[in-house]
Amino acid sequence: MQFSKSTAYGLHALMLLAKSERGRNVGIKELSSSLGASESYLSKIMSKLRQDGLVRAVTGVNGGYELARAASEITFLDVVQVLEGRQHLYECFHGSDHPLPSLEAAGDEPETPEFAFGEGCPVKQVMDAAELQMNRYLQQHTIQSALNQAGSCDAHTASKK
Amino acid sequence: MQFSKSTAYGLHALMLLAKSERGRNVGIKELSSSLGASESYLSKIMSKLRQDGLVRAVTGVNGGYELARAASEITFLDVVQVLEGRQHLYECFHGSDHPLPSLEAAGDEPETPEFAFGEGCPVKQVMDAAELQMNRYLQQHTIQSALNQAGSCDAHTASKK
DNA sequence: CATATAATGGACATTACAGGTCCATAATAA
DNA sequence: TTATTATGGACCTGTAATGTCCATTATATG
Ligand code: SF4
Ligand code: SF4
């Protein structure tokens, strides 16, 4: 289990857009050469971000992308959910919900097993809650907040130059 | 991004072993028929769990698997790390560590770009911390604790029967 | 209007990996 | 010795991520 490259690209593209900002449209060429991704591939990603309302795009001369809302209003969770999808990380394998098989009931009912639970399967509960912990954190961090972090780092590495 | 089926199977298998317990070895046949997984596939998973010291296995007649330590000492994180691997969820795409490309530096140095950061890249920081939130939660929950949850659920669904 | 520019979306091709099977081998109890 | 049971290597398969190509559409500019 890993985040897809698309998510990495998407996050970085948004960081770049946030840095540039001020009405200026940033073209796919600029983005792709900055990130080292192909134009075609990155454009797919940008397209998804647009469809989900994270960026605006304008075609034609001087066209390109810009953030659709303030960088402080775009959370990491937004980006992850667009590019990784919104399914749960943990998916049950029998039917859609609840069970938890027991050893004893094994041979008896192979197709409609006598399972122990209703809604509150503890395995799924733990896994979903774990996912929630991560998502909560991702939701608390925005492109802007990351950019601020970057700023302070910038300062201290600039001195090295 | 999703947890693999292997993780689901692994967790369930351990739940079953914990339920049975008391010196008795549970064979792959029992496990696979309870979970609805093939013997061959599940045995690979069990093998991994054994290599990582979560279960013990004994071959031959009356052989099978049992927990290698108390169910309360096996965390969800243990299982996830064995079956999903221990790499970080978020992987950087240029080089191994730090940068964050800037638009301006794009055309200049295509191969060794002038990046802004040392260790503290904010994007990676956020993503790694998010992962940590999830892992912390997974570490706090054990096969035993899930089983306890299960017990209480059992009680209230048993009345329905 | 004509033209150059730039994003879009559909249709591919490629690659990687999860998921799954098979079998020969080794270990163990009876 | 025999039946049983886990092991691990080799292999196959399907699907999703990655990546490319192109025809179309939209826009600014002169
Ligand atoms: S986690 Fe619970 S509900 Fe999901 S498959 Fe397992 S037993 Fe069933
Ligand atoms: S997250 Fe930071 S360190 Fe990682 S690739 Fe992006 S800029 Fe580089």
Tab-separated table of C-alpha atoms (C1' of nucleotides) and ligand atoms in Angstrom:
chain	number	residue	atom	x	y	z
A	1	MET	CA	0.000	0.000	0.000
A	2	GLN	CA	1.408	3.310	-1.103
A	3	PHE	CA	0.175	6.640	-2.266
A	4	SER	CA	0.230	6.833	-6.042
A	5	LYS	CA	2.681	8.975	-7.918
A	6	SER	CA	-0.303	10.959	-9.117
A	7	THR	CA	-0.896	12.196	-5.608
A	8	ALA	CA	2.709	13.302	-5.306
A	9	TYR	CA	2.526	15.119	-8.603
A	10	GLY	CA	-0.790	16.687	-7.745
A	11	LEU	CA	0.433	17.999	-4.424
A	12	HIS	CA	3.555	19.465	-5.963
A	13	ALA	CA	1.657	21.058	-8.818
A	14	LEU	CA	-0.633	22.774	-6.345
A	15	MET	CA	2.340	23.963	-4.327
A	16	LEU	CA	3.744	25.523	-7.476
A	17	LEU	CA	0.460	27.158	-8.369
A	18	ALA	CA	0.184	28.556	-4.873
A	19	LYS	CA	3.681	29.961	-5.090
A	20	SER	CA	3.028	31.646	-8.394
A	21	GLU	CA	-0.522	32.873	-7.941
A	22	ARG	CA	-1.760	36.441	-8.577
A	23	GLY	CA	-3.988	35.921	-11.616
A	24	ARG	CA	-1.197	34.421	-13.673
A	25	ASN	CA	-2.026	31.157	-15.397
A	26	VAL	CA	0.640	28.488	-15.240
A	27	GLY	CA	0.832	26.249	-18.280
A	28	ILE	CA	1.297	22.491	-18.289
A	29	LYS	CA	4.733	22.916	-19.833
A	30	GLU	CA	6.015	24.927	-16.943
A	31	LEU	CA	4.550	22.529	-14.448
A	32	SER	CA	5.783	19.383	-16.121
A	33	SER	CA	9.307	20.636	-16.608
A	34	SER	CA	9.460	21.804	-13.004
A	35	LEU	CA	8.251	18.459	-11.727
A	36	GLY	CA	9.952	16.206	-14.225
A	37	ALA	CA	6.701	14.605	-15.308
A	38	SER	CA	5.482	14.274	-18.864
A	39	GLU	CA	3.009	16.850	-20.099
A	40	SER	CA	0.470	14.240	-21.097
A	41	TYR	CA	0.471	12.458	-17.795
A	42	LEU	CA	0.459	15.552	-15.667
A	43	SER	CA	-2.366	17.038	-17.709
A	44	LYS	CA	-4.555	14.102	-16.765
A	45	ILE	CA	-3.878	14.805	-13.140
A	46	MET	CA	-4.581	18.497	-13.520
A	47	SER	CA	-7.771	17.619	-15.309
A	48	LYS	CA	-8.947	15.617	-12.316
A	49	LEU	CA	-8.070	18.437	-9.988
A	50	ARG	CA	-10.115	20.746	-12.148
A	51	GLN	CA	-13.111	18.424	-12.268
A	52	ASP	CA	-13.086	18.402	-8.508
A	53	GLY	CA	-12.887	22.138	-8.289
A	54	LEU	CA	-9.407	22.502	-6.849
A	55	VAL	CA	-8.016	24.413	-9.803
A	56	ARG	CA	-9.376	26.448	-12.671
A	57	ALA	CA	-8.120	25.951	-16.191
A	58	VAL	CA	-8.285	28.195	-19.201
A	59	THR	CA	-7.484	26.977	-22.688
A	60	GLY	CA	-5.826	28.905	-25.443
A	61	VAL	CA	-3.088	31.486	-25.586
A	62	ASN	CA	-1.840	32.497	-22.170
A	63	GLY	CA	-4.014	29.770	-20.731
A	64	GLY	CA	-3.061	27.383	-17.980
A	65	TYR	CA	-3.999	26.625	-14.421
A	66	GLU	CA	-4.528	28.551	-11.244
A	67	LEU	CA	-5.911	27.623	-7.858
A	68	ALA	CA	-9.678	27.724	-7.751
A	69	ARG	CA	-9.634	28.916	-4.150
A	70	ALA	CA	-7.209	30.158	-1.566
A	71	ALA	CA	-4.268	27.885	-0.832
A	72	SER	CA	-5.360	27.932	2.790
A	73	GLU	CA	-8.662	26.369	1.732
A	74	ILE	CA	-7.127	23.419	-0.073
A	75	THR	CA	-6.325	20.619	2.326
A	76	PHE	CA	-4.040	17.678	1.749
A	77	LEU	CA	-7.083	15.507	2.264
A	78	ASP	CA	-8.831	17.204	-0.647
A	79	VAL	CA	-5.954	16.349	-2.926
A	80	VAL	CA	-5.570	12.801	-1.675
A	81	GLN	CA	-9.243	12.065	-2.037
A	82	VAL	CA	-9.377	13.353	-5.588
A	83	LEU	CA	-6.341	11.413	-6.710
A	84	GLU	CA	-6.605	8.247	-4.619
A	85	GLY	CA	-10.352	7.946	-4.729
A	86	ARG	CA	-12.766	7.970	-1.857
A	87	GLN	CA	-13.089	4.273	-1.062
A	88	HIS	CA	-12.140	3.104	2.387
A	89	LEU	CA	-8.616	1.846	2.802
A	90	TYR	CA	-9.881	-1.333	4.323
A	91	GLU	CA	-12.397	-3.355	2.419
A	92	CYS	CA	-14.275	-6.338	3.808
A	93	PHE	CA	-14.087	-9.484	1.779
A	94	HIS	CA	-17.306	-11.267	2.498
A	95	GLY	CA	-20.375	-9.471	1.280
A	96	SER	CA	-20.447	-5.801	1.997
A	97	ASP	CA	-20.709	-5.610	5.740
A	98	HIS	CA	-20.440	-7.383	9.048
A	99	PRO	CA	-19.536	-10.847	9.967
A	100	LEU	CA	-16.416	-12.333	11.464
A	101	PRO	CA	-16.373	-15.987	10.827
A	102	SER	CA	-16.024	-18.561	13.545
A	103	LEU	CA	-14.109	-21.779	13.296
A	104	GLU	CA	-17.005	-23.949	14.388
A	105	ALA	CA	-19.439	-22.691	11.817
A	106	ALA	CA	-16.960	-23.335	9.042
A	107	GLY	CA	-18.179	-26.511	7.403
A	108	ASP	CA	-21.847	-25.966	8.053
A	109	GLU	CA	-22.892	-23.097	5.858
A	110	PRO	CA	-20.361	-22.417	3.146
A	111	GLU	CA	-22.475	-19.874	1.286
A	112	THR	CA	-24.404	-18.052	3.983
A	113	PRO	CA	-22.186	-18.430	6.995
A	114	GLU	CA	-23.501	-17.885	10.486
A	115	PHE	CA	-21.539	-14.813	11.379
A	116	ALA	CA	-21.265	-13.212	14.719
A	117	PHE	CA	-21.906	-9.522	14.184
A	118	GLY	CA	-24.242	-6.918	12.966
A	119	GLU	CA	-22.876	-3.479	12.266
A	120	GLY	CA	-20.103	-3.348	14.787
A	121	CYS	CA	-17.444	-5.670	13.438
A	122	PRO	CA	-14.389	-4.871	15.528
A	123	VAL	CA	-11.861	-5.503	12.783
A	124	LYS	CA	-13.486	-3.080	10.421
A	125	GLN	CA	-14.003	-0.611	13.228
A	126	VAL	CA	-10.320	-0.496	14.023
A	127	MET	CA	-9.237	-0.223	10.424
A	128	ASP	CA	-11.729	2.505	9.593
A	129	ALA	CA	-10.836	4.460	12.698
A	130	ALA	CA	-7.169	4.199	11.817
A	131	GLU	CA	-7.909	5.632	8.399
A	132	LEU	CA	-9.849	8.395	10.063
A	133	GLN	CA	-6.846	9.369	12.159
A	134	MET	CA	-4.817	9.884	9.042
A	135	ASN	CA	-7.544	11.735	7.196
A	136	ARG	CA	-8.102	14.054	10.112
A	137	TYR	CA	-4.470	15.024	10.044
A	138	LEU	CA	-4.484	15.501	6.293
A	139	GLN	CA	-7.525	17.706	6.614
A	140	GLN	CA	-5.793	19.958	9.104
A	141	HIS	CA	-2.955	20.699	6.724
A	142	THR	CA	-3.320	22.877	3.674
A	143	ILE	CA	-1.229	23.863	0.707
A	144	GLN	CA	-0.786	27.217	2.402
A	145	SER	CA	0.375	25.794	5.706
A	146	ALA	CA	2.904	23.612	3.937
A	147	LEU	CA	4.062	26.620	1.994
A	148	ASN	CA	4.596	28.522	5.217
A	149	GLN	CA	6.726	25.703	6.527
A	150	ALA	CA	8.632	25.904	3.283
A	151	GLY	CA	9.213	29.576	3.760
A	152	SER	CA	10.944	29.129	7.073
A	153	CYS	CA	13.048	26.289	5.713
A	154	ASP	CA	13.947	28.426	2.743
A	155	ALA	CA	15.339	31.093	5.013
A	156	HIS	CA	17.688	28.769	6.777
A	157	THR	CA	18.943	27.025	3.657
A	158	ALA	CA	19.397	30.319	1.851
A	159	SER	CA	22.118	31.143	4.332
A	160	LYS	CA	24.001	28.080	3.185
A	161	LYS	CA	24.159	29.392	-0.345
B	1	MET	CA	-4.571	3.137	-2.322
B	2	GLN	CA	-6.082	0.307	-0.336
B	3	PHE	CA	-5.012	-2.297	2.121
B	4	SER	CA	-4.354	-5.568	0.371
B	5	LYS	CA	-6.611	-8.538	0.739
B	6	SER	CA	-3.698	-10.275	2.381
B	7	THR	CA	-3.934	-7.918	5.307
B	8	ALA	CA	-7.611	-8.643	5.701
B	9	TYR	CA	-6.985	-12.373	5.580
B	10	GLY	CA	-4.079	-12.106	7.961
B	11	LEU	CA	-6.062	-10.158	10.516
B	12	HIS	CA	-8.950	-12.570	10.358
B	13	ALA	CA	-6.716	-15.595	10.615
B	14	LEU	CA	-5.141	-14.173	13.751
B	15	MET	CA	-8.556	-13.446	15.209
B	16	LEU	CA	-9.476	-17.069	14.640
B	17	LEU	CA	-6.276	-18.334	16.196
B	18	ALA	CA	-6.832	-16.110	19.191
B	19	LYS	CA	-10.348	-17.415	19.590
B	20	SER	CA	-9.289	-21.016	19.466
B	21	GLU	CA	-6.022	-20.934	21.400
B	22	ARG	CA	-5.083	-23.212	24.311
B	23	GLY	CA	-2.254	-25.229	22.765
B	24	ARG	CA	-4.393	-26.465	19.920
B	25	ASN	CA	-2.899	-26.095	16.453
B	26	VAL	CA	-5.244	-24.827	13.790
B	27	GLY	CA	-4.603	-26.203	10.311
B	28	ILE	CA	-4.643	-24.277	7.085
B	29	LYS	CA	-7.760	-26.171	5.976
B	30	GLU	CA	-9.774	-24.968	8.892
B	31	LEU	CA	-8.583	-21.428	8.419
B	32	SER	CA	-9.123	-21.287	4.701
B	33	SER	CA	-12.599	-22.760	4.820
B	34	SER	CA	-13.575	-20.377	7.596
B	35	LEU	CA	-12.319	-17.385	5.688
B	36	GLY	CA	-13.233	-18.451	2.201
B	37	ALA	CA	-9.692	-18.164	0.939
B	38	SER	CA	-7.764	-20.824	-0.942
B	39	GLU	CA	-5.379	-22.961	1.073
B	40	SER	CA	-2.423	-22.132	-1.141
B	41	TYR	CA	-2.904	-18.424	-0.944
B	42	LEU	CA	-3.625	-18.275	2.750
B	43	SER	CA	-0.632	-20.463	3.500
B	44	LYS	CA	1.629	-17.859	1.939
B	45	ILE	CA	0.175	-15.280	4.248
B	46	MET	CA	0.552	-17.506	7.279
B	47	SER	CA	4.114	-18.169	6.260
B	48	LYS	CA	4.883	-14.481	6.311
B	49	LEU	CA	3.271	-14.118	9.702
B	50	ARG	CA	5.440	-16.932	10.931
B	51	GLN	CA	8.643	-15.473	9.499
B	52	ASP	CA	7.894	-12.299	11.386
B	53	GLY	CA	7.269	-14.138	14.592
B	54	LEU	CA	3.552	-13.495	14.956
B	55	VAL	CA	2.561	-17.147	14.797
B	56	ARG	CA	4.236	-20.477	15.315
B	57	ALA	CA	3.744	-23.300	12.860
B	58	VAL	CA	4.241	-27.003	13.250
B	59	THR	CA	4.269	-29.370	10.291
B	60	GLY	CA	2.980	-32.880	10.171
B	61	VAL	CA	0.016	-34.650	11.669
B	62	ASN	CA	-1.962	-32.454	14.044
B	63	GLY	CA	0.188	-29.591	12.923
B	64	GLY	CA	-0.998	-26.118	12.157
B	65	TYR	CA	-0.692	-22.633	13.542
B	66	GLU	CA	-0.997	-20.938	16.865
B	67	LEU	CA	-0.204	-17.468	18.087
B	68	ALA	CA	3.436	-16.999	18.940
B	69	ARG	CA	2.579	-14.622	21.761
B	70	ALA	CA	-0.439	-13.372	23.660
B	71	ALA	CA	-3.189	-11.869	21.532
B	72	SER	CA	-2.826	-8.745	23.626
B	73	GLU	CA	0.757	-8.447	22.408
B	74	ILE	CA	-0.084	-8.555	18.725
B	75	THR	CA	-1.023	-5.146	17.432
B	76	PHE	CA	-2.824	-4.318	14.243
B	77	LEU	CA	0.273	-2.392	13.246
B	78	ASP	CA	2.351	-5.551	13.528
B	79	VAL	CA	0.079	-7.319	11.102
B	80	VAL	CA	-0.181	-4.428	8.691
B	81	GLN	CA	3.561	-3.958	8.576
B	82	VAL	CA	4.234	-7.596	7.899
B	83	LEU	CA	1.696	-7.835	5.113
B	84	GLU	CA	1.878	-4.387	3.557
B	85	GLY	CA	5.585	-3.919	3.941
B	86	ARG	CA	7.402	-1.263	5.897
B	87	GLN	CA	7.976	1.377	3.252
B	88	HIS	CA	6.489	4.802	3.809
B	89	LEU	CA	3.099	5.420	2.280
B	90	TYR	CA	4.386	8.521	0.603
B	91	GLU	CA	7.417	8.250	-1.583
B	92	CYS	CA	9.307	11.182	-3.027
B	93	PHE	CA	9.859	11.148	-6.734
B	94	HIS	CA	13.058	13.048	-7.287
B	95	GLY	CA	16.119	11.458	-5.808
B	96	SER	CA	15.645	10.023	-2.377
B	97	ASP	CA	15.154	13.068	-0.222
B	98	HIS	CA	14.451	16.766	-0.025
B	99	PRO	CA	13.761	19.337	-2.642
B	100	LEU	CA	10.591	21.048	-3.742
B	101	PRO	CA	11.089	22.450	-7.166
B	102	SER	CA	10.500	26.062	-8.011
B	103	LEU	CA	9.038	27.377	-11.222
B	104	GLU	CA	11.866	29.773	-11.922
B	105	ALA	CA	14.612	27.187	-11.680
B	106	ALA	CA	12.796	24.941	-14.136
B	107	GLY	CA	14.667	25.384	-17.397
B	108	ASP	CA	18.051	25.997	-15.871
B	109	GLU	CA	19.121	22.727	-14.340
B	110	PRO	CA	17.147	19.815	-15.657
B	111	GLU	CA	19.246	17.131	-14.025
B	112	THR	CA	20.416	18.653	-10.762
B	113	PRO	CA	17.690	21.139	-9.995
B	114	GLU	CA	18.223	23.960	-7.558
B	115	PHE	CA	15.784	22.892	-4.911
B	116	ALA	CA	14.698	24.775	-1.921
B	117	PHE	CA	15.085	22.439	1.035
B	118	GLY	CA	17.327	20.275	3.048
B	119	GLU	CA	15.763	17.711	5.305
B	120	GLY	CA	12.561	19.477	6.179
B	121	CYS	CA	10.500	19.275	3.018
B	122	PRO	CA	7.029	20.274	4.163
B	123	VAL	CA	5.154	18.042	1.755
B	124	LYS	CA	6.946	14.949	2.915
B	125	GLN	CA	6.645	16.063	6.506
B	126	VAL	CA	2.889	16.278	6.304
B	127	MET	CA	2.498	12.991	4.502
B	128	ASP	CA	4.782	11.122	6.857
B	129	ALA	CA	3.116	12.595	9.898
B	130	ALA	CA	-0.279	11.604	8.542
B	131	GLU	CA	0.937	8.065	8.174
B	132	LEU	CA	2.233	8.213	11.698
B	133	GLN	CA	-1.199	9.147	13.021
B	134	MET	CA	-2.644	6.028	11.487
B	135	ASN	CA	0.178	3.796	12.646
B	136	ARG	CA	-0.095	5.084	16.174
B	137	TYR	CA	-3.733	4.114	16.269
B	138	LEU	CA	-3.047	0.713	14.785
B	139	GLN	CA	-0.379	0.148	17.363
B	140	GLN	CA	-2.786	0.851	20.191
B	141	HIS	CA	-5.174	-1.859	19.075
B	142	THR	CA	-4.468	-5.525	19.437
B	143	ILE	CA	-6.031	-8.770	18.358
B	144	GLN	CA	-7.139	-9.175	21.957
B	145	SER	CA	-8.764	-5.772	22.212
B	146	ALA	CA	-10.653	-6.373	18.989
B	147	LEU	CA	-11.730	-9.728	20.312
B	148	ASN	CA	-13.080	-8.111	23.442
B	149	GLN	CA	-15.125	-5.755	21.346
B	150	ALA	CA	-16.352	-8.774	19.481
B	151	GLY	CA	-17.386	-10.436	22.689
B	152	SER	CA	-19.696	-7.648	23.707
B	153	CYS	CA	-21.204	-7.523	20.243
B	154	ASP	CA	-21.697	-11.236	20.342
B	155	ALA	CA	-23.770	-10.939	23.467
B	156	HIS	CA	-26.208	-8.530	21.990
B	157	THR	CA	-26.630	-10.349	18.688
B	158	ALA	CA	-27.000	-13.682	20.433
B	159	SER	CA	-30.259	-12.426	21.905
B	160	LYS	CA	-31.546	-11.949	18.379
B	161	LYS	CA	-31.136	-15.604	17.632
C	1	DC	C1'	-11.242	35.670	-39.831
C	2	DA	C1'	-6.862	33.165	-39.420
C	3	DT	C1'	-3.456	31.491	-36.560
C	4	DA	C1'	-0.916	29.982	-32.811
C	5	DT	C1'	-1.549	28.390	-28.269
C	6	DA	C1'	-3.193	25.383	-24.653
C	7	DA	C1'	-6.315	22.304	-22.117
C	8	DT	C1'	-9.484	18.141	-22.821
C	9	DG	C1'	-10.766	13.499	-23.199
C	10	DG	C1'	-10.714	9.115	-25.552
C	11	DA	C1'	-8.024	5.426	-26.956
C	12	DC	C1'	-4.421	3.052	-26.619
C	13	DA	C1'	0.451	0.716	-24.798
C	14	DT	C1'	3.344	-0.576	-21.001
C	15	DT	C1'	4.551	-1.950	-16.448
C	16	DA	C1'	4.092	-3.381	-11.896
C	17	DC	C1'	2.084	-5.856	-8.566
C	18	DA	C1'	-1.620	-8.084	-6.095
C	19	DG	C1'	-3.869	-12.206	-6.270
C	20	DG	C1'	-3.830	-16.884	-7.060
C	21	DT	C1'	-2.249	-21.855	-8.404
C	22	DC	C1'	0.850	-25.937	-8.516
C	23	DC	C1'	4.163	-28.909	-6.978
C	24	DA	C1'	8.274	-30.888	-5.044
C	25	DT	C1'	10.258	-30.937	-0.422
C	26	DA	C1'	10.700	-31.227	4.480
C	27	DA	C1'	9.070	-32.074	9.006
C	28	DT	C1'	6.204	-34.490	12.309
C	29	DA	C1'	2.934	-37.830	14.738
C	30	DA	C1'	1.216	-42.179	14.916
D	1	DT	C1'	6.452	-46.426	7.035
D	2	DT	C1'	2.705	-43.709	6.104
D	3	DA	C1'	-0.382	-40.049	6.295
D	4	DT	C1'	-0.426	-35.443	7.353
D	5	DT	C1'	0.792	-30.687	7.163
D	6	DA	C1'	3.566	-26.536	6.443
D	7	DT	C1'	7.214	-24.503	3.203
D	8	DG	C1'	8.979	-22.112	-0.582
D	9	DG	C1'	9.985	-21.710	-5.408
D	10	DA	C1'	8.096	-21.193	-9.890
D	11	DC	C1'	4.653	-19.787	-12.405
D	12	DC	C1'	0.186	-17.761	-14.275
D	13	DT	C1'	-3.402	-14.114	-14.418
D	14	DG	C1'	-5.956	-9.940	-14.023
D	15	DT	C1'	-6.137	-5.381	-12.908
D	16	DA	C1'	-4.681	-0.898	-11.782
D	17	DA	C1'	-1.082	2.549	-12.153
D	18	DT	C1'	1.640	4.717	-15.307
D	19	DG	C1'	2.513	6.714	-19.552
D	20	DT	C1'	1.805	8.082	-24.657
D	21	DC	C1'	-0.669	9.828	-28.744
D	22	DC	C1'	-3.972	12.357	-31.084
D	23	DA	C1'	-8.079	14.638	-32.631
D	24	DT	C1'	-10.995	18.208	-30.674
D	25	DT	C1'	-12.232	22.386	-28.455
D	26	DA	C1'	-11.524	26.833	-26.551
D	27	DT	C1'	-9.142	31.237	-26.311
D	28	DA	C1'	-6.246	35.354	-27.232
D	29	DT	C1'	-4.260	38.089	-30.573
D	30	DG	C1'	-3.482	40.532	-34.732
E	1	SF4	S1	-13.765	-7.061	9.057
E	1	SF4	FE1	-15.576	-7.790	10.066
E	1	SF4	S2	-17.207	-7.219	8.650
E	1	SF4	FE2	-15.307	-7.080	7.507
E	1	SF4	S3	-15.046	-9.060	6.547
E	1	SF4	FE3	-13.984	-9.168	8.497
E	1	SF4	S4	-15.457	-9.996	9.909
E	1	SF4	FE4	-16.578	-9.309	8.119
E	2	SF4	S1	7.880	15.942	-1.084
E	2	SF4	FE1	9.558	17.359	-0.825
E	2	SF4	S2	11.344	16.040	-0.741
E	2	SF4	FE2	9.707	14.800	-1.570
E	2	SF4	S3	9.820	15.013	-3.789
E	2	SF4	FE3	8.451	16.602	-3.094
E	2	SF4	S4	9.690	18.400	-2.791
E	2	SF4	FE4	11.060	16.629	-2.912
